[in-house]
Amino acid sequence: YPRRDGLYFWGRTPNSKGGRVVIQARWDSGWRRVAVTRAAATGVFEGLIKRKYGREKRGAVRAHYGNGGSLPFSMRPVLDFRQPPFGTESG
């Protein structure tokens, strides 16, 4: 998430285990590593990258762990929407 003081990220590894996580950002030339962090034993990781990337609400980031990577996460905010509880009518 873009913030005034940098780019905040958090996530969980697919197997909920600790390990090295590489955060990558999309640039014109492709994906570039912008941070490396470690997931805790529970697989949860978070951090703050002190850079302006994403402040213009453009671009995308992804996490790479082990042999796989996450889907890209857009810097464009997603608007809230009303989702009625399951089994009820909207209206």
PDB file of N, CA and C in Angstrom:
ATOM      1  N   TYR A   1       0.835  -1.179   0.000  1.00  0.00           N
ATOM      2  CA  TYR A   1       0.000   0.000   0.000  1.00  0.00           C
ATOM      3  C   TYR A   1       0.881   1.243   0.000  1.00  0.00           C
ATOM      4  N   PRO A   2       0.668   2.158  -0.954  1.00  0.00           N
ATOM      5  CA  PRO A   2       1.445   3.395  -0.943  1.00  0.00           C
ATOM      6  C   PRO A   2       1.084   4.241   0.276  1.00  0.00           C
ATOM      7  N   ARG A   3       2.102   4.769   0.929  1.00  0.00           N
ATOM      8  CA  ARG A   3       1.919   5.670   2.069  1.00  0.00           C
ATOM      9  C   ARG A   3       2.820   6.869   1.886  1.00  0.00           C
ATOM     10  N   ARG A   4       2.612   7.867   2.724  1.00  0.00           N
ATOM     11  CA  ARG A   4       3.417   9.078   2.650  1.00  0.00           C
ATOM     12  C   ARG A   4       4.908   8.768   2.883  1.00  0.00           C
ATOM     13  N   ASP A   5       5.199   7.836   3.784  1.00  0.00           N
ATOM     14  CA  ASP A   5       6.587   7.537   4.138  1.00  0.00           C
ATOM     15  C   ASP A   5       7.180   6.350   3.364  1.00  0.00           C
ATOM     16  N   GLY A   6       6.456   5.801   2.403  1.00  0.00           N
ATOM     17  CA  GLY A   6       6.988   4.706   1.603  1.00  0.00           C
ATOM     18  C   GLY A   6       5.913   3.743   1.154  1.00  0.00           C
ATOM     19  N   LEU A   7       6.326   2.545   0.832  1.00  0.00           N
ATOM     20  CA  LEU A   7       5.417   1.513   0.341  1.00  0.00           C
ATOM     21  C   LEU A   7       5.339   0.407   1.383  1.00  0.00           C
ATOM     22  N   TYR A   8       4.181   0.268   2.020  1.00  0.00           N
ATOM     23  CA  TYR A   8       3.975  -0.743   3.054  1.00  0.00           C
ATOM     24  C   TYR A   8       3.479  -2.025   2.397  1.00  0.00           C
ATOM     25  N   PHE A   9       4.026  -3.148   2.816  1.00  0.00           N
ATOM     26  CA  PHE A   9       3.580  -4.432   2.285  1.00  0.00           C
ATOM     27  C   PHE A   9       3.409  -5.435   3.420  1.00  0.00           C
ATOM     28  N   TRP A  10       2.561  -6.411   3.192  1.00  0.00           N
ATOM     29  CA  TRP A  10       2.371  -7.514   4.134  1.00  0.00           C
ATOM     30  C   TRP A  10       1.819  -8.696   3.350  1.00  0.00           C
ATOM     31  N   GLY A  11       1.965  -9.877   3.917  1.00  0.00           N
ATOM     32  CA  GLY A  11       1.442 -11.056   3.250  1.00  0.00           C
ATOM     33  C   GLY A  11       1.711 -12.297   4.067  1.00  0.00           C
ATOM     34  N   ARG A  12       1.399 -13.428   3.475  1.00  0.00           N
ATOM     35  CA  ARG A  12       1.626 -14.727   4.110  1.00  0.00           C
ATOM     36  C   ARG A  12       2.095 -15.690   3.026  1.00  0.00           C
ATOM     37  N   THR A  13       3.057 -16.497   3.360  1.00  0.00           N
ATOM     38  CA  THR A  13       3.568 -17.463   2.395  1.00  0.00           C
ATOM     39  C   THR A  13       2.503 -18.537   2.120  1.00  0.00           C
ATOM     40  N   PRO A  14       2.529 -19.146   0.941  1.00  0.00           N
ATOM     41  CA  PRO A  14       1.489 -20.125   0.586  1.00  0.00           C
ATOM     42  C   PRO A  14       1.434 -21.336   1.510  1.00  0.00           C
ATOM     43  N   ASN A  15       2.571 -21.715   2.089  1.00  0.00           N
ATOM     44  CA  ASN A  15       2.590 -22.885   2.967  1.00  0.00           C
ATOM     45  C   ASN A  15       2.603 -22.505   4.447  1.00  0.00           C
ATOM     46  N   SER A  16       2.426 -21.219   4.744  1.00  0.00           N
ATOM     47  CA  SER A  16       2.409 -20.703   6.116  1.00  0.00           C
ATOM     48  C   SER A  16       3.677 -21.048   6.892  1.00  0.00           C
ATOM     49  N   LYS A  17       4.809 -21.047   6.190  1.00  0.00           N
ATOM     50  CA  LYS A  17       6.101 -21.310   6.823  1.00  0.00           C
ATOM     51  C   LYS A  17       7.018 -20.115   6.605  1.00  0.00           C
ATOM     52  N   GLY A  18       8.022 -20.023   7.455  1.00  0.00           N
ATOM     53  CA  GLY A  18       8.980 -18.933   7.353  1.00  0.00           C
ATOM     54  C   GLY A  18       9.908 -19.099   6.165  1.00  0.00           C
ATOM     55  N   GLY A  19      10.624 -18.033   5.861  1.00  0.00           N
ATOM     56  CA  GLY A  19      11.593 -18.093   4.775  1.00  0.00           C
ATOM     57  C   GLY A  19      11.804 -16.740   4.139  1.00  0.00           C
ATOM     58  N   ARG A  20      12.664 -16.731   3.151  1.00  0.00           N
ATOM     59  CA  ARG A  20      13.027 -15.509   2.426  1.00  0.00           C
ATOM     60  C   ARG A  20      11.920 -15.133   1.442  1.00  0.00           C
ATOM     61  N   VAL A  21      11.538 -13.865   1.463  1.00  0.00           N
ATOM     62  CA  VAL A  21      10.517 -13.337   0.556  1.00  0.00           C
ATOM     63  C   VAL A  21      11.115 -12.133  -0.172  1.00  0.00           C
ATOM     64  N   VAL A  22      11.018 -12.136  -1.482  1.00  0.00           N
ATOM     65  CA  VAL A  22      11.510 -11.030  -2.298  1.00  0.00           C
ATOM     66  C   VAL A  22      10.309 -10.235  -2.793  1.00  0.00           C
ATOM     67  N   ILE A  23      10.327  -8.934  -2.569  1.00  0.00           N
ATOM     68  CA  ILE A  23       9.278  -8.043  -3.061  1.00  0.00           C
ATOM     69  C   ILE A  23       9.770  -7.428  -4.361  1.00  0.00           C
ATOM     70  N   GLN A  24       8.963  -7.549  -5.403  1.00  0.00           N
ATOM     71  CA  GLN A  24       9.328  -7.033  -6.719  1.00  0.00           C
ATOM     72  C   GLN A  24       8.313  -5.989  -7.162  1.00  0.00           C
ATOM     73  N   ALA A  25       8.791  -4.985  -7.897  1.00  0.00           N
ATOM     74  CA  ALA A  25       7.931  -3.941  -8.459  1.00  0.00           C
ATOM     75  C   ALA A  25       8.044  -3.977  -9.977  1.00  0.00           C
ATOM     76  N   ARG A  26       6.948  -3.664 -10.637  1.00  0.00           N
ATOM     77  CA  ARG A  26       6.934  -3.655 -12.099  1.00  0.00           C
ATOM     78  C   ARG A  26       7.450  -2.324 -12.622  1.00  0.00           C
ATOM     79  N   TRP A  27       8.416  -2.393 -13.499  1.00  0.00           N
ATOM     80  CA  TRP A  27       8.971  -1.229 -14.174  1.00  0.00           C
ATOM     81  C   TRP A  27       8.794  -1.432 -15.662  1.00  0.00           C
ATOM     82  N   ASP A  28       9.111  -0.419 -16.449  1.00  0.00           N
ATOM     83  CA  ASP A  28       8.990  -0.532 -17.905  1.00  0.00           C
ATOM     84  C   ASP A  28       9.786  -1.711 -18.447  1.00  0.00           C
ATOM     85  N   SER A  29      10.923  -1.996 -17.820  1.00  0.00           N
ATOM     86  CA  SER A  29      11.800  -3.065 -18.300  1.00  0.00           C
ATOM     87  C   SER A  29      11.453  -4.435 -17.713  1.00  0.00           C
ATOM     88  N   GLY A  30      10.421  -4.520 -16.895  1.00  0.00           N
ATOM     89  CA  GLY A  30      10.028  -5.787 -16.288  1.00  0.00           C
ATOM     90  C   GLY A  30       9.986  -5.684 -14.773  1.00  0.00           C
ATOM     91  N   TRP A  31      10.129  -6.811 -14.081  1.00  0.00           N
ATOM     92  CA  TRP A  31      10.072  -6.849 -12.627  1.00  0.00           C
ATOM     93  C   TRP A  31      11.455  -6.611 -12.046  1.00  0.00           C
ATOM     94  N   ARG A  32      11.510  -5.782 -10.997  1.00  0.00           N
ATOM     95  CA  ARG A  32      12.765  -5.454 -10.331  1.00  0.00           C
ATOM     96  C   ARG A  32      12.628  -5.662  -8.828  1.00  0.00           C
ATOM     97  N   ARG A  33      13.637  -6.265  -8.215  1.00  0.00           N
ATOM     98  CA  ARG A  33      13.622  -6.478  -6.766  1.00  0.00           C
ATOM     99  C   ARG A  33      13.764  -5.132  -6.059  1.00  0.00           C
ATOM    100  N   VAL A  34      12.845  -4.873  -5.118  1.00  0.00           N
ATOM    101  CA  VAL A  34      12.888  -3.624  -4.353  1.00  0.00           C
ATOM    102  C   VAL A  34      13.100  -3.868  -2.866  1.00  0.00           C
ATOM    103  N   ALA A  35      12.906  -5.110  -2.402  1.00  0.00           N
ATOM    104  CA  ALA A  35      13.120  -5.419  -0.988  1.00  0.00           C
ATOM    105  C   ALA A  35      13.240  -6.926  -0.814  1.00  0.00           C
ATOM    106  N   VAL A  36      13.934  -7.308   0.248  1.00  0.00           N
ATOM    107  CA  VAL A  36      14.016  -8.701   0.664  1.00  0.00           C
ATOM    108  C   VAL A  36      13.702  -8.727   2.149  1.00  0.00           C
ATOM    109  N   THR A  37      12.822  -9.626   2.556  1.00  0.00           N
ATOM    110  CA  THR A  37      12.444  -9.740   3.959  1.00  0.00           C
ATOM    111  C   THR A  37      12.351 -11.217   4.321  1.00  0.00           C
ATOM    112  N   ARG A  38      12.100 -11.493   5.567  1.00  0.00           N
ATOM    113  CA  ARG A  38      11.920 -12.872   6.018  1.00  0.00           C
ATOM    114  C   ARG A  38      10.538 -13.029   6.628  1.00  0.00           C
ATOM    115  N   ALA A  39       9.868 -14.082   6.228  1.00  0.00           N
ATOM    116  CA  ALA A  39       8.580 -14.419   6.837  1.00  0.00           C
ATOM    117  C   ALA A  39       8.856 -15.113   8.166  1.00  0.00           C
ATOM    118  N   ALA A  40       8.033 -14.821   9.154  1.00  0.00           N
ATOM    119  CA  ALA A  40       8.141 -15.469  10.464  1.00  0.00           C
ATOM    120  C   ALA A  40       7.795 -16.951  10.326  1.00  0.00           C
ATOM    121  N   ALA A  41       7.951 -17.702  11.396  1.00  0.00           N
ATOM    122  CA  ALA A  41       7.656 -19.140  11.393  1.00  0.00           C
ATOM    123  C   ALA A  41       6.213 -19.433  10.985  1.00  0.00           C
ATOM    124  N   THR A  42       5.320 -18.465  11.185  1.00  0.00           N
ATOM    125  CA  THR A  42       3.909 -18.621  10.798  1.00  0.00           C
ATOM    126  C   THR A  42       3.667 -18.271   9.331  1.00  0.00           C
ATOM    127  N   GLY A  43       4.696 -17.778   8.636  1.00  0.00           N
ATOM    128  CA  GLY A  43       4.571 -17.409   7.232  1.00  0.00           C
ATOM    129  C   GLY A  43       4.197 -15.959   6.998  1.00  0.00           C
ATOM    130  N   VAL A  44       3.963 -15.199   8.048  1.00  0.00           N
ATOM    131  CA  VAL A  44       3.548 -13.803   7.903  1.00  0.00           C
ATOM    132  C   VAL A  44       4.783 -12.916   7.736  1.00  0.00           C
ATOM    133  N   PHE A  45       4.684 -11.974   6.796  1.00  0.00           N
ATOM    134  CA  PHE A  45       5.765 -11.012   6.591  1.00  0.00           C
ATOM    135  C   PHE A  45       5.166  -9.629   6.366  1.00  0.00           C
ATOM    136  N   GLU A  46       5.941  -8.609   6.664  1.00  0.00           N
ATOM    137  CA  GLU A  46       5.527  -7.228   6.424  1.00  0.00           C
ATOM    138  C   GLU A  46       6.756  -6.351   6.415  1.00  0.00           C
ATOM    139  N   GLY A  47       6.591  -5.140   5.901  1.00  0.00           N
ATOM    140  CA  GLY A  47       7.707  -4.209   5.872  1.00  0.00           C
ATOM    141  C   GLY A  47       7.320  -2.895   5.241  1.00  0.00           C
ATOM    142  N   LEU A  48       8.269  -1.987   5.232  1.00  0.00           N
ATOM    143  CA  LEU A  48       8.090  -0.664   4.643  1.00  0.00           C
ATOM    144  C   LEU A  48       9.295  -0.373   3.768  1.00  0.00           C
ATOM    145  N   ILE A  49       9.038  -0.044   2.526  1.00  0.00           N
ATOM    146  CA  ILE A  49      10.094   0.321   1.587  1.00  0.00           C
ATOM    147  C   ILE A  49      10.086   1.836   1.475  1.00  0.00           C
ATOM    148  N   LYS A  50      11.177   2.469   1.809  1.00  0.00           N
ATOM    149  CA  LYS A  50      11.269   3.929   1.790  1.00  0.00           C
ATOM    150  C   LYS A  50      11.526   4.401   0.369  1.00  0.00           C
ATOM    151  N   ARG A  51      10.473   4.441  -0.438  1.00  0.00           N
ATOM    152  CA  ARG A  51      10.577   4.970  -1.802  1.00  0.00           C
ATOM    153  C   ARG A  51       9.218   5.473  -2.249  1.00  0.00           C
ATOM    154  N   LYS A  52       9.209   6.203  -3.345  1.00  0.00           N
ATOM    155  CA  LYS A  52       7.982   6.855  -3.816  1.00  0.00           C
ATOM    156  C   LYS A  52       7.148   5.974  -4.744  1.00  0.00           C
ATOM    157  N   TYR A  53       7.587   4.761  -5.023  1.00  0.00           N
ATOM    158  CA  TYR A  53       6.883   3.900  -5.962  1.00  0.00           C
ATOM    159  C   TYR A  53       5.429   3.719  -5.548  1.00  0.00           C
ATOM    160  N   GLY A  54       4.518   3.901  -6.490  1.00  0.00           N
ATOM    161  CA  GLY A  54       3.106   3.678  -6.244  1.00  0.00           C
ATOM    162  C   GLY A  54       2.329   4.896  -5.784  1.00  0.00           C
ATOM    163  N   ARG A  55       3.006   5.972  -5.450  1.00  0.00           N
ATOM    164  CA  ARG A  55       2.284   7.153  -4.952  1.00  0.00           C
ATOM    165  C   ARG A  55       1.355   7.759  -5.988  1.00  0.00           C
ATOM    166  N   GLU A  56       1.692   7.602  -7.253  1.00  0.00           N
ATOM    167  CA  GLU A  56       0.819   8.125  -8.325  1.00  0.00           C
ATOM    168  C   GLU A  56      -0.292   7.148  -8.646  1.00  0.00           C
ATOM    169  N   LYS A  57      -0.449   6.109  -7.806  1.00  0.00           N
ATOM    170  CA  LYS A  57      -1.482   5.074  -7.973  1.00  0.00           C
ATOM    171  C   LYS A  57      -1.309   4.322  -9.288  1.00  0.00           C
ATOM    172  N   ARG A  58      -0.041   4.172  -9.702  1.00  0.00           N
ATOM    173  CA  ARG A  58       0.299   3.387 -10.889  1.00  0.00           C
ATOM    174  C   ARG A  58       1.351   2.358 -10.509  1.00  0.00           C
ATOM    175  N   GLY A  59       1.339   1.262 -11.226  1.00  0.00           N
ATOM    176  CA  GLY A  59       2.325   0.225 -10.983  1.00  0.00           C
ATOM    177  C   GLY A  59       1.734  -0.961 -10.251  1.00  0.00           C
ATOM    178  N   ALA A  60       2.600  -1.927  -9.971  1.00  0.00           N
ATOM    179  CA  ALA A  60       2.170  -3.137  -9.281  1.00  0.00           C
ATOM    180  C   ALA A  60       3.368  -3.743  -8.562  1.00  0.00           C
ATOM    181  N   VAL A  61       3.090  -4.487  -7.521  1.00  0.00           N
ATOM    182  CA  VAL A  61       4.127  -5.214  -6.792  1.00  0.00           C
ATOM    183  C   VAL A  61       3.676  -6.665  -6.637  1.00  0.00           C
ATOM    184  N   ARG A  62       4.635  -7.528  -6.360  1.00  0.00           N
ATOM    185  CA  ARG A  62       4.333  -8.930  -6.095  1.00  0.00           C
ATOM    186  C   ARG A  62       5.395  -9.477  -5.144  1.00  0.00           C
ATOM    187  N   ALA A  63       5.062 -10.577  -4.496  1.00  0.00           N
ATOM    188  CA  ALA A  63       5.989 -11.249  -3.591  1.00  0.00           C
ATOM    189  C   ALA A  63       6.446 -12.542  -4.248  1.00  0.00           C
ATOM    190  N   HIS A  64       7.723 -12.859  -4.097  1.00  0.00           N
ATOM    191  CA  HIS A  64       8.277 -14.098  -4.636  1.00  0.00           C
ATOM    192  C   HIS A  64       8.816 -14.908  -3.469  1.00  0.00           C
ATOM    193  N   TYR A  65       8.352 -16.156  -3.356  1.00  0.00           N
ATOM    194  CA  TYR A  65       8.740 -17.029  -2.254  1.00  0.00           C
ATOM    195  C   TYR A  65       8.989 -18.420  -2.814  1.00  0.00           C
ATOM    196  N   GLY A  66      10.129 -18.991  -2.498  1.00  0.00           N
ATOM    197  CA  GLY A  66      10.441 -20.331  -2.995  1.00  0.00           C
ATOM    198  C   GLY A  66      10.486 -20.345  -4.506  1.00  0.00           C
ATOM    199  N   ASN A  67       9.744 -21.262  -5.109  1.00  0.00           N
ATOM    200  CA  ASN A  67       9.719 -21.381  -6.570  1.00  0.00           C
ATOM    201  C   ASN A  67       8.551 -20.663  -7.210  1.00  0.00           C
ATOM    202  N   GLY A  68       7.784 -19.909  -6.436  1.00  0.00           N
ATOM    203  CA  GLY A  68       6.597 -19.272  -6.995  1.00  0.00           C
ATOM    204  C   GLY A  68       6.460 -17.831  -6.570  1.00  0.00           C
ATOM    205  N   GLY A  69       5.537 -17.180  -7.215  1.00  0.00           N
ATOM    206  CA  GLY A  69       5.272 -15.784  -6.901  1.00  0.00           C
ATOM    207  C   GLY A  69       3.786 -15.520  -6.798  1.00  0.00           C
ATOM    208  N   SER A  70       3.455 -14.436  -6.121  1.00  0.00           N
ATOM    209  CA  SER A  70       2.055 -14.053  -5.994  1.00  0.00           C
ATOM    210  C   SER A  70       1.578 -13.383  -7.272  1.00  0.00           C
ATOM    211  N   LEU A  71       0.295 -13.213  -7.378  1.00  0.00           N
ATOM    212  CA  LEU A  71      -0.251 -12.405  -8.451  1.00  0.00           C
ATOM    213  C   LEU A  71       0.130 -10.954  -8.181  1.00  0.00           C
ATOM    214  N   PRO A  72       0.278 -10.136  -9.216  1.00  0.00           N
ATOM    215  CA  PRO A  72       0.601  -8.717  -8.993  1.00  0.00           C
ATOM    216  C   PRO A  72      -0.505  -8.009  -8.227  1.00  0.00           C
ATOM    217  N   PHE A  73      -0.115  -7.092  -7.360  1.00  0.00           N
ATOM    218  CA  PHE A  73      -1.036  -6.303  -6.556  1.00  0.00           C
ATOM    219  C   PHE A  73      -0.943  -4.860  -7.050  1.00  0.00           C
ATOM    220  N   SER A  74      -2.039  -4.335  -7.592  1.00  0.00           N
ATOM    221  CA  SER A  74      -2.070  -3.000  -8.178  1.00  0.00           C
ATOM    222  C   SER A  74      -1.944  -1.906  -7.121  1.00  0.00           C
ATOM    223  N   MET A  75      -1.338  -0.811  -7.489  1.00  0.00           N
ATOM    224  CA  MET A  75      -1.235   0.350  -6.615  1.00  0.00           C
ATOM    225  C   MET A  75      -2.506   1.194  -6.651  1.00  0.00           C
ATOM    226  N   ARG A  76      -3.417   0.884  -7.572  1.00  0.00           N
ATOM    227  CA  ARG A  76      -4.677   1.613  -7.671  1.00  0.00           C
ATOM    228  C   ARG A  76      -5.622   1.152  -6.569  1.00  0.00           C
ATOM    229  N   PRO A  77      -6.146   2.082  -5.759  1.00  0.00           N
ATOM    230  CA  PRO A  77      -7.049   1.685  -4.671  1.00  0.00           C
ATOM    231  C   PRO A  77      -8.326   1.034  -5.207  1.00  0.00           C
ATOM    232  N   VAL A  78      -8.831   0.076  -4.469  1.00  0.00           N
ATOM    233  CA  VAL A  78     -10.087  -0.592  -4.810  1.00  0.00           C
ATOM    234  C   VAL A  78     -11.177   0.025  -3.943  1.00  0.00           C
ATOM    235  N   LEU A  79     -12.242   0.475  -4.582  1.00  0.00           N
ATOM    236  CA  LEU A  79     -13.327   1.099  -3.842  1.00  0.00           C
ATOM    237  C   LEU A  79     -14.102   0.061  -3.041  1.00  0.00           C
ATOM    238  N   ASP A  80     -14.590   0.468  -1.896  1.00  0.00           N
ATOM    239  CA  ASP A  80     -15.440  -0.411  -1.091  1.00  0.00           C
ATOM    240  C   ASP A  80     -16.782  -0.596  -1.788  1.00  0.00           C
ATOM    241  N   PHE A  81     -17.398  -1.743  -1.581  1.00  0.00           N
ATOM    242  CA  PHE A  81     -18.724  -1.980  -2.124  1.00  0.00           C
ATOM    243  C   PHE A  81     -19.511  -2.816  -1.128  1.00  0.00           C
ATOM    244  N   ARG A  82     -20.822  -2.692  -1.207  1.00  0.00           N
ATOM    245  CA  ARG A  82     -21.687  -3.419  -0.280  1.00  0.00           C
ATOM    246  C   ARG A  82     -21.855  -4.849  -0.758  1.00  0.00           C
ATOM    247  N   GLN A  83     -21.589  -5.796   0.114  1.00  0.00           N
ATOM    248  CA  GLN A  83     -21.782  -7.212  -0.179  1.00  0.00           C
ATOM    249  C   GLN A  83     -22.718  -7.773   0.875  1.00  0.00           C
ATOM    250  N   PRO A  84     -23.975  -8.084   0.496  1.00  0.00           N
ATOM    251  CA  PRO A  84     -24.904  -8.619   1.495  1.00  0.00           C
ATOM    252  C   PRO A  84     -24.441  -9.988   1.971  1.00  0.00           C
ATOM    253  N   PRO A  85     -24.850 -10.373   3.193  1.00  0.00           N
ATOM    254  CA  PRO A  85     -24.496 -11.695   3.700  1.00  0.00           C
ATOM    255  C   PRO A  85     -25.055 -12.790   2.796  1.00  0.00           C
ATOM    256  N   PHE A  86     -24.415 -13.933   2.800  1.00  0.00           N
ATOM    257  CA  PHE A  86     -24.877 -15.042   1.981  1.00  0.00           C
ATOM    258  C   PHE A  86     -26.281 -15.462   2.373  1.00  0.00           C
ATOM    259  N   GLY A  87     -27.092 -15.756   1.385  1.00  0.00           N
ATOM    260  CA  GLY A  87     -28.442 -16.229   1.631  1.00  0.00           C
ATOM    261  C   GLY A  87     -29.465 -15.105   1.782  1.00  0.00           C
ATOM    262  N   THR A  88     -29.056 -13.859   1.601  1.00  0.00           N
ATOM    263  CA  THR A  88     -30.012 -12.760   1.702  1.00  0.00           C
ATOM    264  C   THR A  88     -30.100 -12.061   0.351  1.00  0.00           C
ATOM    265  N   GLU A  89     -31.203 -11.421   0.151  1.00  0.00           N
ATOM    266  CA  GLU A  89     -31.429 -10.665  -1.069  1.00  0.00           C
ATOM    267  C   GLU A  89     -30.802  -9.277  -0.946  1.00  0.00           C
ATOM    268  N   SER A  90     -30.254  -8.783  -2.036  1.00  0.00           N
ATOM    269  CA  SER A  90     -29.772  -7.397  -1.999  1.00  0.00           C
ATOM    270  C   SER A  90     -30.899  -6.492  -2.461  1.00  0.00           C
ATOM    271  N   GLY A  91     -30.860  -5.289  -2.019  1.00  0.00           N
ATOM    272  CA  GLY A  91     -31.939  -4.402  -2.457  1.00  0.00           C
ATOM    273  C   GLY A  91     -32.214  -3.390  -1.501  1.00  0.00           C
TER     274      GLY A  91
END
